[in-house]
Short mmCIF file of C-alpha atoms and ligand atoms in Angstrom, two decimals:
data_model
loop_
_atom_site.label_atom_id
_atom_site.label_comp_id
_atom_site.label_asym_id
_atom_site.label_seq_id
_atom_site.Cartn_x
_atom_site.Cartn_y
_atom_site.Cartn_z
CA MET A 17 0.01 -0.01 -0.02
CA PHE A 18 1.17 3.58 -0.63
CA ASP A 19 2.30 4.86 2.72
CA PHE A 20 1.81 8.58 2.27
CA MET A 21 2.01 9.32 5.91
CA ASP A 22 5.62 8.40 6.12
CA LEU A 23 6.91 10.91 3.62
CA GLU A 24 9.33 13.42 5.03
CA PHE A 25 8.75 17.03 4.65
CA ASN A 26 11.02 19.77 6.07
CA ASP A 27 9.88 22.60 8.39
CA ALA A 28 9.20 26.11 7.49
CA GLN A 29 8.88 26.30 3.67
CA GLN A 30 7.80 29.84 3.43
CA SER A 31 10.47 32.21 2.06
CA GLU A 32 10.11 35.84 2.58
CA SER A 33 12.78 36.37 -0.10
CA SER A 34 11.32 34.11 -2.67
CA GLY A 35 7.77 35.29 -2.10
CA PHE A 36 6.48 31.93 -2.91
CA TYR A 37 4.15 30.12 -0.40
CA ILE A 38 4.79 26.61 0.18
CA PRO A 39 2.91 25.09 3.05
CA GLU A 40 4.81 24.04 6.16
CA ALA A 41 4.93 20.45 7.09
CA SER A 42 2.23 21.27 9.69
CA GLU A 43 0.03 22.76 7.08
CA CYS A 44 0.34 19.82 4.62
CA MET A 45 -1.83 17.48 6.59
CA ARG A 46 -0.32 14.49 4.71
CA CYS A 47 -3.88 13.49 4.11
CA GLY A 48 -2.99 12.07 0.76
CA GLN A 49 -6.19 13.41 -0.78
CA CYS A 50 -4.23 14.68 -3.74
CA VAL A 51 -2.88 11.29 -4.52
CA SER A 52 -5.56 9.15 -6.00
CA GLY A 53 -6.65 11.82 -8.67
CA CYS A 54 -2.97 12.27 -9.89
CA PRO A 55 -2.67 10.66 -13.23
CA THR A 56 1.02 9.86 -12.87
CA PHE A 57 0.47 8.17 -9.57
CA ARG A 58 -2.22 6.10 -11.25
CA LEU A 59 0.31 5.15 -13.92
CA PHE A 60 3.32 4.45 -11.68
CA GLN A 61 1.94 3.83 -8.18
CA ILE A 62 5.10 5.22 -6.47
CA HIS A 63 5.27 8.11 -4.01
CA GLU A 64 7.78 9.97 -6.30
CA GLU A 65 4.96 10.44 -8.71
CA THR A 66 2.58 12.13 -6.41
CA PRO A 67 1.78 15.84 -5.99
CA ARG A 68 3.15 15.72 -2.56
CA SER A 69 6.59 14.37 -3.59
CA ARG A 70 6.68 17.12 -6.44
CA LEU A 71 5.97 19.89 -3.93
CA ARG A 72 8.87 18.69 -1.93
CA THR A 73 11.15 19.07 -4.99
CA ILE A 74 9.59 22.39 -5.90
CA SER A 75 10.32 23.50 -2.29
CA LYS A 76 13.95 22.66 -2.78
CA ILE A 77 14.00 24.73 -6.07
CA LEU A 78 12.07 27.82 -4.90
CA VAL A 79 12.69 28.12 -1.22
CA GLU A 80 15.77 26.15 0.03
CA ASP A 81 17.88 26.71 -3.20
CA SER A 82 19.22 23.17 -2.64
CA PRO A 83 20.30 20.82 -5.45
CA VAL A 84 17.76 18.65 -7.10
CA SER A 85 18.78 15.24 -8.37
CA PRO A 86 18.14 14.26 -12.05
CA GLU A 87 15.80 11.58 -10.63
CA GLU A 88 13.74 14.29 -8.70
CA LEU A 89 13.71 16.41 -11.82
CA LYS A 90 12.39 13.53 -13.93
CA HIS A 91 9.51 12.86 -11.50
CA LEU A 92 8.77 16.64 -11.42
CA ASN A 93 8.68 16.92 -15.11
CA ASN A 94 6.53 13.76 -15.48
CA CYS A 95 3.68 16.03 -14.06
CA VAL A 96 0.92 16.49 -16.66
CA GLN A 97 0.11 19.89 -15.08
CA CYS A 98 -3.59 18.85 -14.84
CA ARG A 99 -3.91 20.64 -11.45
CA ALA A 100 -6.23 18.07 -10.16
CA CYS A 101 -4.22 18.07 -6.98
CA GLU A 102 -5.23 21.73 -6.33
CA THR A 103 -8.86 20.80 -6.17
CA SER A 104 -8.45 18.13 -3.54
CA CYS A 105 -5.89 19.88 -1.21
CA PRO A 106 -7.46 21.05 2.05
CA SER A 107 -4.47 23.29 2.43
CA LYS A 108 -5.21 24.99 -0.87
CA MET A 109 -1.77 24.74 -2.28
CA ALA A 110 -1.45 26.75 -5.61
CA TYR A 111 0.34 23.79 -7.33
CA GLY A 112 0.14 25.23 -10.75
CA GLN A 113 1.64 28.52 -9.79
CA LEU A 114 4.36 26.71 -7.89
CA PHE A 115 5.12 24.45 -10.80
CA ASP A 116 5.50 27.35 -13.25
CA ALA A 117 7.60 29.30 -10.90
CA ALA A 118 9.92 26.26 -10.43
CA GLN A 119 10.28 25.76 -14.17
CA ALA A 120 11.01 29.48 -14.58
CA LYS A 121 13.88 29.28 -11.83
CA LEU A 122 15.19 26.03 -13.37
CA GLN A 123 15.48 27.49 -16.92
CA THR A 124 16.02 24.18 -18.55
CA PRO A 125 17.68 24.71 -21.90
CA LEU A 126 15.26 24.03 -24.84
CA ASN A 127 16.33 21.63 -27.60
CA SER A 128 16.37 22.99 -31.09
CA LEU A 129 12.93 21.45 -31.88
CA ALA A 130 11.33 23.06 -28.94
CA LYS A 131 13.07 26.40 -29.88
CA MET A 132 11.46 26.05 -33.27
CA ALA A 133 8.03 25.35 -31.94
CA PHE A 134 8.11 28.34 -29.53
CA TYR A 135 9.30 30.50 -32.45
CA PHE A 136 6.31 29.51 -34.60
CA ILE A 137 3.94 29.95 -31.61
CA GLU A 138 5.19 33.57 -31.17
CA HIS A 139 5.48 34.53 -34.80
CA LYS A 140 2.03 34.54 -36.42
CA ASN A 141 3.17 35.63 -39.89
CA HIS A 142 6.06 32.95 -40.10
CA ARG A 143 3.41 30.40 -38.96
CA ALA A 144 1.13 31.33 -41.78
CA TRP A 145 3.93 30.87 -44.25
CA LEU A 146 4.63 27.38 -42.98
CA MET A 147 1.08 26.14 -43.49
CA PRO A 148 1.01 25.74 -47.25
CA PHE A 149 4.09 23.54 -46.98
CA LEU A 150 2.39 21.35 -44.36
CA LYS A 151 -0.73 21.14 -46.45
CA GLY A 152 1.38 20.32 -49.59
CA TYR A 153 3.16 17.54 -47.53
CA LEU A 154 -0.11 15.98 -46.43
CA LYS A 155 -1.49 15.94 -49.99
CA SER A 156 1.66 14.90 -51.64
CA GLY A 157 1.43 11.12 -50.96
CA LEU A 158 4.92 11.27 -49.28
CA GLN A 159 3.48 10.78 -45.75
CA ASN A 160 3.56 7.00 -45.80
CA PRO A 161 6.95 6.45 -47.44
CA LEU A 162 8.54 8.98 -45.19
CA ARG A 163 6.98 7.42 -42.10
CA ARG A 164 8.22 4.07 -43.14
CA SER A 165 11.74 5.53 -43.85
CA GLY A 166 12.12 6.23 -40.12
CA ILE A 167 13.37 9.81 -40.79
CA PHE A 168 10.72 11.30 -38.27
CA GLU A 169 11.99 9.12 -35.52
CA LYS A 170 15.56 10.09 -36.39
CA PHE A 171 14.84 13.87 -35.83
CA ASN A 172 12.43 13.17 -32.97
CA LEU A 173 9.53 14.49 -34.97
CA ALA A 174 7.43 11.30 -35.19
CA ASN A 175 4.89 12.34 -32.46
CA ALA A 176 4.33 15.77 -33.77
CA GLU A 177 4.04 14.39 -37.37
CA ASN A 178 1.38 11.91 -36.15
CA LEU A 179 -0.67 14.69 -34.82
CA LEU A 180 -0.82 16.62 -38.13
CA THR A 181 -4.09 17.51 -39.66
CA GLU A 182 -4.70 19.54 -42.72
CA PRO A 183 -4.40 23.22 -41.88
CA ALA A 184 -6.83 25.89 -42.92
CA LEU A 185 -4.86 28.39 -45.01
CA LYS A 186 -7.25 31.41 -45.49
CA PRO A 187 -7.13 33.80 -42.64
CA LEU A 188 -10.30 34.42 -40.66
CA PHE A 189 -12.02 37.79 -41.31
CA GLU A 190 -11.75 40.59 -38.91
CA ILE A 191 -15.46 40.96 -38.31
CA TYR A 192 -18.32 38.49 -38.74
CA PRO A 193 -21.54 40.56 -38.48
CA THR A 194 -24.81 38.91 -37.37
CA ASN A 195 -27.81 38.95 -39.57
CA ARG A 196 -30.23 38.80 -36.72
CA ILE A 197 -31.37 41.80 -34.56
CA ARG A 198 -27.94 42.92 -33.01
CA ARG A 199 -27.74 42.24 -29.26
CA GLY A 200 -24.09 43.18 -28.88
CA ASN A 201 -20.41 42.90 -29.97
CA VAL A 202 -17.93 40.35 -28.85
CA ALA A 203 -14.28 39.52 -29.45
CA LEU A 204 -13.16 36.04 -30.12
CA PHE A 205 -9.83 34.72 -28.75
CA THR A 206 -8.43 32.37 -31.28
CA GLY A 207 -4.99 31.59 -29.73
CA CYS A 208 -2.06 30.43 -31.78
CA ILE A 209 -2.69 27.31 -33.74
CA ALA A 210 -6.45 26.99 -33.64
CA GLU A 211 -6.99 29.36 -36.70
CA HIS A 212 -5.12 26.78 -38.83
CA PHE A 213 -5.84 23.51 -36.96
CA ASP A 214 -9.15 23.96 -35.21
CA ARG A 215 -10.98 26.09 -37.76
CA GLU A 216 -14.10 23.94 -37.55
CA THR A 217 -14.54 25.00 -33.91
CA LEU A 218 -13.86 28.64 -34.47
CA GLU A 219 -16.30 28.67 -37.27
CA ALA A 220 -18.95 26.92 -35.13
CA ALA A 221 -18.40 29.54 -32.43
CA ILE A 222 -18.81 32.35 -34.94
CA LYS A 223 -22.03 30.76 -36.32
CA LEU A 224 -23.53 30.30 -32.76
CA LEU A 225 -22.76 33.81 -31.66
CA ASN A 226 -24.05 35.39 -34.92
CA ALA A 227 -27.26 33.22 -34.62
CA ASN A 228 -27.66 34.68 -31.10
CA GLY A 229 -27.42 38.29 -32.37
CA PHE A 230 -23.82 39.05 -31.67
CA ASN A 231 -21.31 40.61 -34.00
CA VAL A 232 -17.92 38.78 -33.76
CA GLN A 233 -14.69 40.61 -33.92
CA ILE A 234 -11.42 38.81 -34.37
CA PRO A 235 -8.45 41.13 -33.72
CA LYS A 236 -5.51 40.14 -35.93
CA GLN A 237 -2.97 41.47 -33.47
CA GLN A 238 -3.83 38.94 -30.75
CA SER A 239 -1.20 36.33 -29.80
CA CYS A 240 -0.97 32.99 -28.08
CA CYS A 241 -2.25 33.05 -24.53
CA GLY A 242 1.29 32.14 -23.16
CA ALA A 243 0.28 28.97 -21.50
CA ILE A 244 2.89 26.81 -23.22
CA HIS A 245 5.68 29.29 -22.55
CA GLN A 246 4.63 29.72 -18.77
CA HIS A 247 4.29 25.93 -18.09
CA ASN A 248 7.72 25.29 -19.67
CA GLY A 249 9.83 27.89 -17.86
CA GLN A 250 9.74 30.48 -20.66
CA SER A 251 8.62 34.05 -20.20
CA ALA A 252 5.13 34.73 -21.38
CA THR A 253 5.13 38.41 -20.45
CA HIS A 254 5.38 39.77 -23.91
CA LEU A 255 2.42 37.52 -25.05
CA ILE A 256 0.24 38.56 -22.06
CA GLU A 257 0.99 42.20 -22.47
CA ASN A 258 0.14 42.04 -26.12
CA ASN A 259 -3.22 40.38 -25.52
CA LEU A 260 -4.06 42.79 -22.72
CA ALA A 261 -3.27 45.77 -25.00
CA VAL A 262 -5.21 44.35 -27.97
CA PHE A 263 -8.40 43.12 -26.11
CA ASN A 264 -8.52 45.99 -23.51
CA SER A 265 -8.61 48.63 -26.40
CA LEU A 266 -11.73 47.02 -28.05
CA ASN A 267 -15.12 48.39 -27.62
CA VAL A 268 -16.90 45.03 -27.10
CA ASP A 269 -19.23 43.58 -24.62
CA ALA A 270 -17.20 40.39 -23.98
CA VAL A 271 -13.91 38.72 -24.88
CA ILE A 272 -14.73 34.95 -25.46
CA HIS A 273 -12.47 31.88 -25.43
CA VAL A 274 -13.43 28.53 -26.96
CA ALA A 275 -10.62 26.22 -25.77
CA THR A 276 -10.38 25.71 -21.97
CA GLY A 277 -6.64 25.38 -22.07
CA CYS A 278 -6.28 28.97 -23.46
CA GLY A 279 -9.20 30.06 -21.23
CA ALA A 280 -7.60 28.79 -18.01
CA MET A 281 -4.46 30.86 -18.77
CA LEU A 282 -6.41 33.95 -19.80
CA SER A 283 -8.49 33.71 -16.59
CA GLU A 284 -5.22 34.00 -14.60
CA TYR A 285 -3.96 37.27 -16.36
CA GLU A 286 -3.44 39.94 -13.80
CA SER A 287 -5.82 42.49 -15.20
CA GLU A 288 -9.23 42.97 -13.61
CA SER A 289 -10.61 45.03 -16.59
CA PHE A 290 -9.58 42.16 -18.93
CA LYS A 291 -11.18 39.45 -16.71
CA LYS A 292 -14.36 41.39 -16.18
CA ARG A 293 -15.13 40.94 -19.82
CA LEU A 294 -13.78 37.31 -20.24
CA PHE A 295 -16.15 34.58 -20.74
CA ASP A 296 -16.02 30.92 -21.66
CA ILE A 297 -18.22 30.50 -24.81
CA HIS A 298 -20.42 27.86 -23.17
CA GLU A 299 -21.23 30.01 -20.27
CA PHE A 300 -21.67 33.10 -22.57
CA LEU A 301 -24.06 31.21 -24.90
CA LEU A 302 -26.05 29.82 -22.06
CA ALA A 303 -26.58 33.28 -20.54
CA ASN A 304 -27.41 34.80 -23.86
CA TRP A 305 -29.27 32.17 -25.73
CA SER A 306 -32.08 33.64 -27.83
CA ASP A 307 -35.50 32.31 -26.89
CA ASP A 308 -36.45 32.07 -30.61
CA LEU A 309 -33.33 30.04 -31.48
CA LYS A 310 -34.14 26.38 -32.01
CA LEU A 311 -31.88 23.47 -32.79
CA GLU A 312 -32.60 20.36 -34.75
CA SER A 313 -33.30 17.28 -32.54
CA SER A 314 -30.91 14.33 -32.27
CA ASN A 315 -31.00 10.84 -30.82
CA LEU A 316 -27.35 10.43 -30.39
CA LYS A 317 -25.79 9.39 -27.16
CA VAL A 318 -22.97 11.88 -26.44
CA ALA A 319 -20.30 11.58 -23.62
CA VAL A 320 -18.75 14.62 -22.23
CA HIS A 321 -14.97 14.53 -21.62
CA GLU A 322 -14.10 17.28 -19.14
CA PRO A 323 -10.69 18.74 -19.78
CA CYS A 324 -8.63 19.36 -16.70
CA SER A 325 -8.33 23.03 -17.57
CA GLY A 326 -12.14 23.34 -17.52
CA ARG A 327 -12.64 21.09 -14.50
CA ASN A 328 -9.77 22.16 -12.15
CA VAL A 329 -9.10 25.83 -13.16
CA LEU A 330 -12.18 27.35 -14.86
CA LYS A 331 -14.54 25.05 -12.73
CA ASN A 332 -17.26 25.54 -15.24
CA GLN A 333 -17.63 22.04 -16.75
CA GLN A 334 -21.39 21.95 -16.01
CA SER A 335 -22.07 24.76 -18.65
CA VAL A 336 -21.25 22.17 -21.48
CA TYR A 337 -23.86 19.72 -20.30
CA ALA A 338 -26.42 22.59 -19.88
CA LEU A 339 -25.73 23.90 -23.25
CA LEU A 340 -25.97 20.70 -25.04
CA GLN A 341 -29.49 20.25 -23.54
CA LYS A 342 -30.53 22.77 -26.18
CA ILE A 343 -30.48 19.90 -28.63
CA PRO A 344 -33.78 18.28 -28.23
CA ASP A 345 -33.66 14.46 -27.43
CA LEU A 346 -29.83 14.39 -27.21
CA ASN A 347 -28.76 11.83 -24.59
CA VAL A 348 -25.84 13.56 -22.73
CA VAL A 349 -23.74 11.47 -20.28
CA ALA A 350 -20.57 12.23 -18.28
CA LEU A 351 -17.58 10.10 -19.10
CA ALA A 352 -16.62 7.95 -16.00
CA ASP A 353 -13.29 9.01 -14.48
CA ASN A 354 -13.63 12.58 -15.79
CA HIS A 355 -11.42 13.63 -12.89
CA ILE A 356 -8.46 11.87 -14.40
CA CYS A 357 -6.44 13.64 -17.03
CA CYS A 358 -6.41 12.07 -20.59
CA GLY A 359 -2.61 12.75 -20.92
CA SER A 360 -2.93 15.52 -23.56
CA GLY A 361 -1.47 18.23 -21.17
CA GLY A 362 -0.40 20.91 -23.71
CA ARG A 363 2.82 19.78 -25.09
CA TYR A 364 2.90 16.71 -22.62
CA MET A 365 1.78 14.50 -25.47
CA LEU A 366 4.93 15.46 -27.38
CA THR A 367 7.42 15.67 -24.59
CA HIS A 368 6.15 12.43 -22.69
CA PRO A 369 4.58 10.40 -25.51
CA GLU A 370 4.70 7.13 -23.55
CA ASN A 371 2.93 8.39 -20.42
CA ALA A 372 0.48 10.37 -22.59
CA ALA A 373 -0.31 7.16 -24.65
CA GLN A 374 -0.90 5.08 -21.59
CA LEU A 375 -3.32 7.67 -20.12
CA ARG A 376 -5.03 7.94 -23.39
CA GLU A 377 -5.43 4.13 -23.56
CA LEU A 378 -7.07 4.30 -20.16
CA LYS A 379 -9.47 6.97 -21.31
CA GLN A 380 -10.25 5.19 -24.64
CA GLN A 381 -11.11 2.17 -22.63
CA ILE A 382 -13.58 4.27 -20.64
CA ILE A 383 -14.95 5.76 -23.88
CA HIS A 384 -15.37 2.24 -25.35
CA ASP A 385 -17.28 0.98 -22.20
CA ALA A 386 -19.66 4.01 -22.30
CA LYS A 387 -20.93 2.78 -25.66
CA VAL A 388 -21.71 6.27 -26.94
CA ASP A 389 -21.91 7.62 -30.52
CA LEU A 390 -19.38 10.34 -29.95
CA VAL A 391 -17.49 12.18 -27.35
CA VAL A 392 -17.19 15.97 -26.96
CA SER A 393 -14.41 17.91 -25.35
CA SER A 394 -14.00 21.75 -25.09
CA ASN A 395 -10.27 21.63 -25.37
CA PHE A 396 -8.54 21.29 -28.69
CA GLY A 397 -5.48 19.51 -27.24
CA CYS A 398 -7.78 16.74 -25.74
CA VAL A 399 -9.74 16.43 -28.97
CA LEU A 400 -6.49 16.03 -30.96
CA HIS A 401 -5.07 13.49 -28.45
CA LEU A 402 -8.21 11.35 -28.06
CA ASN A 403 -9.46 11.14 -31.65
CA SER A 404 -8.72 7.83 -33.32
CA ASN A 405 -10.14 5.45 -35.83
CA HIS A 406 -12.48 4.08 -33.12
CA THR A 407 -13.33 7.27 -31.32
CA THR A 408 -14.87 10.45 -32.67
CA VAL A 409 -14.18 13.38 -30.38
CA LEU A 410 -15.56 16.92 -31.36
CA HIS A 411 -15.71 20.21 -29.63
CA PRO A 412 -19.32 20.62 -28.37
CA LEU A 413 -19.74 23.71 -30.38
CA VAL A 414 -19.41 21.66 -33.64
CA LEU A 415 -22.15 19.51 -32.56
CA LEU A 416 -24.32 22.52 -31.62
CA ALA A 417 -23.68 24.69 -34.68
CA GLY A 418 -24.40 21.57 -36.93
CA ARG A 419 -27.96 21.51 -35.43
CA LEU A 420 -28.88 25.09 -36.14
CA ILE A 421 -32.11 25.34 -38.07
S1 SF4 R 13 -0.78 18.65 -11.53
FE1 SF4 R 13 -1.73 16.63 -12.03
S2 SF4 R 13 -0.12 15.32 -12.71
FE2 SF4 R 13 0.87 17.15 -11.68
S3 SF4 R 13 1.04 16.55 -9.49
FE3 SF4 R 13 -0.95 17.54 -9.63
S4 SF4 R 13 -2.44 16.00 -10.04
FE4 SF4 R 13 -0.32 15.08 -10.44
S1 SF4 R 14 -3.80 17.18 -0.51
FE1 SF4 R 14 -2.63 18.89 0.11
S2 SF4 R 14 -2.55 18.70 2.41
FE2 SF4 R 14 -3.17 16.68 1.60
S3 SF4 R 14 -1.23 15.56 1.22
FE3 SF4 R 14 -1.67 16.52 -0.71
S4 SF4 R 14 -0.53 18.46 -0.69
FE4 SF4 R 14 -0.69 17.72 1.51
#
């Protein structure tokens, strides 16, 4: 049995100089409540793969300034950053914030592939130039022979290449006016890669907002939310400042995000004026659904996969269920084990492909057992990670928009 009570934890972990709060041994009650919901503990069943053990390592990095062994670092970095531990901790440890701060202090050098990925996340124009080449590659018939040649494994690109889907090339318009009686103006946060790789969801969002009487504005100057940077020890300040300047200058009633991963990051920007107008699309649509807007009925059975960013940070997962009830006769069920991460975890599926694949397998078994027609998830990363030949996973907005009469 896992003996959580025996773990050692040093005294006073609060450092005035560091400014980071790490509960003292007396405050961490060693209750172990954070353990069972931790996906890596579920995989490895050892105490080094628990939130509690990671907090010990984080304390060494942030407060004690003492050396951390490669083994401790490996276990720390195995964290999926799902933040499930925050929701179960009676001492209210801000695990996500502590993890990010530890990564920022560690400043682990990026390999050339990661540097390239961060470059394209930051540089929208260069990203747009890359897309026709990716599309050309996918249509060229070279994919299978190149995969067989082993070249992607050689350059450590196999996992990223596996996730490639055909990118949309045409940029979105800056404004999508409603053709209903206008009820307001909103701005849509599109993030970094969704405009190319999750166009279907963004178009569904625009359709639903327009159908409910809202003009939709998509400011070109917006940038990535900064989550991937922040969770990997890179500064996200320039991205955050840019988004605050862009969205705070708009004359709109709301700023709307459609992916919970981005939404979680945006909801933690330190700007009250920005957060006051920030909405998750499901909550916004629920609050502003036009009485005369009807959807076509469906007899499908749909399971809701709850992304960790929605469940553990935004804590608004119920809005997806409520919104799907707008489709008459739709049978909506929760996926069992929704409190356990699917393993997508931002770039975790690329950096820790084996762990991510094992967590996906567990989730896919649950999906299989649920005997549903399809699964919905409001985070693009989870959709990408969970979709397979046997499982159709969609953003709930795509299902809703497809039923507009
Ligand atoms: S964030 Fe998730 S993976 Fe990381 S320690 Fe907490 S529960 Fe475990
Ligand atoms: S849930 Fe919080 S208080 Fe309990 S063992 Fe985990 S870190 Fe400590």
